[in-house]
């Protein structure tokens, strides 16, 4: 059984605005999976549905189910979901700017009571992000974009996750920083056995480091497969990597996506 199963999920905001339209995906334990798509495709909404944060925007799962380690979580409170080991690292690199780097990291352990475990995880964060150890007493508001991204991933680690949901980790970062961040994320996946679901518009970076990928369009999963196979797909190269051997076409000029087996079978 997969660690996470999202089964035919629909999400509506304010009871009427349909955003997700029967999304289905699954992630096996220990894998690193990416969810690709343009802005507005429904990627972040999918992460909020999994992490129990839809209520902050008057959203709810109105059909389908989300199962984690064999138990349904689609109508559980976000605190319960975090306690089960699912941690969301949201987009935007939001931190408490007036607090120090270390205080921000410790905020990620807010619901934990195991003081020895918190101390060990803080040292683990500093092991993977030595720059944060150098900055531990610095005010967070003065950190660079790359340092902030390290901080929010580190804060996520302080929740001691089994499954980490990463939303747009590369946004606004220079290419060398994107690579550095993804190399660390991949190490966390391999060495700490943290399962990863990565939401990205940067398909090139995501498909280089992830094992498997899903592509979303207009609230639906329209394609999925091993990362290497998606990297070779002509439509993925054109619309999500900006690569094409002929003149760039509008989306309407390209045949409509078909479901998984027809594309990648």
C-alpha positions as CSV (number, residue, x, y, z in Angstrom):
1,X,0.0,0.0,0.0
2,X,1.3,3.5,-0.8
3,X,2.1,5.8,2.0
4,X,-0.1,8.6,0.6
5,X,-3.1,8.1,-1.6
6,X,-5.2,10.9,-3.0
7,X,-8.3,9.3,-4.6
8,X,-10.5,11.3,-7.0
9,X,-10.4,14.4,-4.8
10,X,-12.5,17.4,-5.5
11,X,-11.9,20.7,-3.7
12,X,-14.3,23.7,-3.6
13,X,-13.7,27.1,-2.2
14,X,-16.6,28.9,-0.5
15,X,-18.8,25.9,-1.4
16,X,-19.0,26.8,-5.1
17,X,-15.6,27.4,-6.8
18,X,-14.4,24.0,-8.1
19,X,-10.6,24.0,-8.1
20,X,-9.6,20.3,-8.0
21,X,-11.5,18.0,-10.3
22,X,-11.0,14.4,-9.4
23,X,-7.2,14.5,-8.6
24,X,-5.7,11.1,-8.1
25,X,-2.0,10.4,-7.1
26,X,0.0,8.2,-4.8
27,X,3.4,8.2,-3.2
28,X,5.3,5.2,-1.9
29,X,7.3,5.5,1.3
30,X,10.9,6.8,0.7
31,X,10.2,8.2,-2.8
32,X,10.6,11.7,-4.1
33,X,7.7,12.8,-6.3
34,X,7.1,16.1,-8.1
35,X,3.8,17.7,-9.0
36,X,4.2,20.0,-12.0
37,X,2.0,22.5,-13.7
38,X,1.6,26.2,-14.6
39,X,0.5,28.8,-12.1
40,X,-3.2,28.2,-11.2
41,X,-3.2,24.5,-12.1
42,X,-4.2,23.4,-8.6
43,X,-0.8,22.3,-7.2
44,X,-0.8,24.3,-4.0
45,X,-4.4,23.5,-3.4
46,X,-3.5,19.8,-3.6
47,X,-0.9,20.3,-0.9
48,X,-3.3,22.3,1.3
49,X,-5.9,19.5,0.9
50,X,-3.3,16.9,2.1
51,X,-2.0,19.0,5.0
52,X,-5.5,20.1,6.3
53,X,-5.0,23.8,5.6
54,X,-7.9,24.4,3.1
55,X,-10.0,25.9,5.9
56,X,-7.7,28.9,6.0
57,X,-9.1,29.9,2.6
58,X,-12.7,28.7,3.0
59,X,-11.9,25.5,1.1
60,X,-12.9,21.9,1.7
61,X,-12.6,18.5,0.2
62,X,-16.1,17.9,-1.3
63,X,-15.5,14.5,-2.9
64,X,-13.0,11.7,-2.9
65,X,-10.6,10.7,-0.1
66,X,-7.0,11.2,1.1
67,X,-5.3,8.4,3.0
68,X,-2.0,8.4,4.8
69,X,-0.5,5.1,6.1
70,X,-3.9,3.5,5.6
71,X,-6.0,6.1,7.5
72,X,-8.2,8.7,6.0
73,X,-7.1,12.3,6.8
74,X,-9.1,14.4,4.5
75,X,-11.4,15.8,7.2
76,X,-8.8,15.9,10.1
77,X,-7.5,19.1,11.6
78,X,-4.0,20.3,10.5
79,X,-2.6,19.7,14.0
80,X,-3.6,16.0,13.8
81,X,-2.1,15.7,10.4
82,X,1.2,17.2,11.5
83,X,1.3,14.9,14.5
84,X,1.0,11.9,12.1
85,X,4.1,13.1,10.3
86,X,3.0,15.3,7.4
87,X,4.7,18.7,7.2
88,X,4.1,21.4,4.7
89,X,6.8,23.8,3.7
90,X,4.7,26.6,2.0
91,X,5.7,28.8,-0.8
92,X,6.9,32.3,-0.3
93,X,9.6,31.6,2.3
94,X,7.5,33.2,5.1
95,X,9.3,33.5,8.4
96,X,8.9,35.4,11.7
97,X,11.2,38.2,10.6
98,X,11.8,39.7,14.1
99,X,13.0,36.4,15.6
100,X,16.4,34.8,15.2
101,X,17.1,32.0,12.8
102,X,17.2,29.5,15.6
103,X,13.9,30.7,17.1
104,X,12.3,30.3,13.7
105,X,13.6,26.8,13.5
106,X,12.3,25.9,16.9
107,X,8.9,27.2,15.9
108,X,8.7,24.1,13.7
109,X,8.7,22.0,16.8
110,X,5.7,23.8,18.4
111,X,3.6,20.7,18.8
112,X,6.3,18.4,20.0
113,X,7.1,17.5,23.6
114,X,10.1,15.3,23.2
115,X,12.9,17.8,24.2
116,X,15.7,15.4,23.5
117,X,14.3,14.7,20.0
118,X,13.9,18.4,19.3
119,X,17.5,19.0,20.3
120,X,18.7,16.2,18.0
121,X,16.6,17.4,15.1
122,X,18.0,21.0,15.5
123,X,21.5,19.6,15.2
124,X,20.4,17.6,12.2
125,X,19.2,20.8,10.6
126,X,22.6,22.4,11.2
127,X,24.3,19.4,9.8
128,X,22.4,19.7,6.5
129,X,22.4,23.5,6.5
130,X,25.7,24.6,8.1
131,X,25.0,28.2,6.9
132,X,22.0,28.3,9.3
133,X,24.3,27.3,12.2
134,X,26.5,30.3,11.4
135,X,23.4,32.6,11.4
136,X,21.6,31.0,14.3
137,X,21.6,34.2,16.4
138,X,21.0,36.5,13.4
139,X,17.6,38.3,12.9
140,X,15.7,36.3,10.2
141,X,14.5,39.5,8.4
142,X,18.0,40.2,7.3
143,X,18.6,36.8,5.6
144,X,18.9,36.4,1.8
145,X,16.4,34.5,-0.3
146,X,18.6,31.3,-0.3
147,X,19.1,31.5,3.5
148,X,15.3,31.9,4.0
149,X,14.6,28.9,1.8
150,X,17.1,26.8,3.9
151,X,15.4,28.1,7.0
152,X,11.9,27.1,6.0
153,X,13.0,23.6,4.9
154,X,14.9,23.4,8.3
155,X,11.8,24.5,10.1
156,X,9.9,21.8,8.4
157,X,12.5,19.2,9.5
158,X,11.9,20.3,13.1
159,X,8.4,18.8,12.8
160,X,10.1,15.4,12.4
161,X,8.2,14.5,9.1
162,X,7.6,11.2,7.5
163,X,6.2,13.1,4.5
164,X,7.4,16.6,3.6
165,X,5.3,18.7,1.2
166,X,7.5,21.3,-0.5
167,X,5.7,24.1,-2.4
168,X,7.8,26.0,-5.0
169,X,11.2,25.6,-3.3
170,X,13.1,27.1,-6.3
171,X,10.9,30.2,-6.7
172,X,13.0,33.4,-7.2
173,X,16.3,31.7,-6.6
174,X,19.4,31.8,-8.7
175,X,20.1,28.5,-10.6
176,X,23.1,27.6,-8.4
177,X,21.0,28.0,-5.3
178,X,18.2,25.9,-6.8
179,X,20.7,23.1,-7.4
180,X,22.1,23.5,-3.8
181,X,18.7,23.4,-2.2
182,X,17.6,20.4,-4.3
183,X,20.8,18.5,-3.6
184,X,20.1,18.9,0.1
185,X,16.5,17.9,-0.3
186,X,17.6,14.8,-2.2
187,X,20.1,13.9,0.6
188,X,17.3,14.2,3.2
189,X,15.2,11.9,1.1
190,X,18.0,9.3,0.7
191,X,19.7,9.6,4.1
192,X,16.8,10.4,6.4
193,X,14.2,8.4,4.4
194,X,11.8,11.4,4.4
195,X,9.3,10.9,1.6
196,X,8.9,14.0,-0.5
197,X,6.1,15.6,-2.6
198,X,7.6,18.6,-4.4
199,X,5.3,21.1,-6.1
200,X,7.2,23.0,-8.9
201,X,6.9,25.2,-11.9
202,X,10.6,24.6,-12.5
203,X,10.1,21.3,-14.2
204,X,13.7,21.0,-15.3
205,X,14.9,21.0,-11.6
206,X,12.2,18.8,-10.3
207,X,12.5,16.1,-12.9
208,X,16.3,16.0,-12.4
209,X,16.0,15.2,-8.7
210,X,12.7,13.4,-8.4
211,X,11.9,9.7,-9.1
212,X,8.4,10.2,-10.4
213,X,6.2,13.1,-11.6
214,X,2.6,14.2,-12.1
215,X,1.5,17.0,-14.4
216,X,-1.6,19.1,-13.5
217,X,-3.7,21.3,-15.8
218,X,-6.9,23.1,-14.7
219,X,-7.3,21.1,-11.5
220,X,-6.7,17.7,-13.1
221,X,-3.8,15.3,-13.3
222,X,-3.3,14.9,-17.0
223,X,-0.1,12.9,-17.1
224,X,2.2,11.0,-14.9
225,X,5.2,8.6,-15.1
226,X,8.8,8.1,-14.1
227,X,10.8,11.4,-14.1
228,X,13.1,10.2,-16.9
229,X,10.1,9.5,-19.2
230,X,8.5,12.8,-18.5
231,X,11.8,14.6,-19.3
232,X,11.7,13.0,-22.7
233,X,8.1,13.8,-23.4
234,X,7.8,16.5,-26.2
235,X,4.8,18.3,-24.6
236,X,6.5,18.5,-21.2
237,X,9.6,19.8,-22.8
238,X,7.7,22.4,-24.7
239,X,5.2,23.7,-22.1
240,X,7.1,23.1,-18.9
241,X,10.8,23.4,-19.9
242,X,10.5,25.9,-22.8
243,X,12.2,23.5,-25.2
244,X,10.9,22.6,-28.7
245,X,12.5,21.6,-32.0
246,X,9.9,23.7,-33.9
247,X,8.3,27.1,-33.5
248,X,6.6,27.4,-30.1
249,X,2.8,26.7,-30.4
250,X,0.0,27.9,-28.3
251,X,-1.5,25.3,-26.0
252,X,-4.7,25.3,-28.1
253,X,-2.7,24.1,-31.1
254,X,-1.5,21.0,-29.4
255,X,-3.6,17.9,-29.0
256,X,-5.4,17.5,-25.7
257,X,-3.6,15.5,-23.1
258,X,-4.8,12.0,-22.6
259,X,-4.6,10.0,-19.4
260,X,-1.6,8.1,-18.1
261,X,-1.5,4.7,-19.9
262,X,-1.9,6.2,-23.3
263,X,0.9,8.7,-22.7
264,X,3.4,6.6,-20.9
265,X,2.3,2.9,-21.2
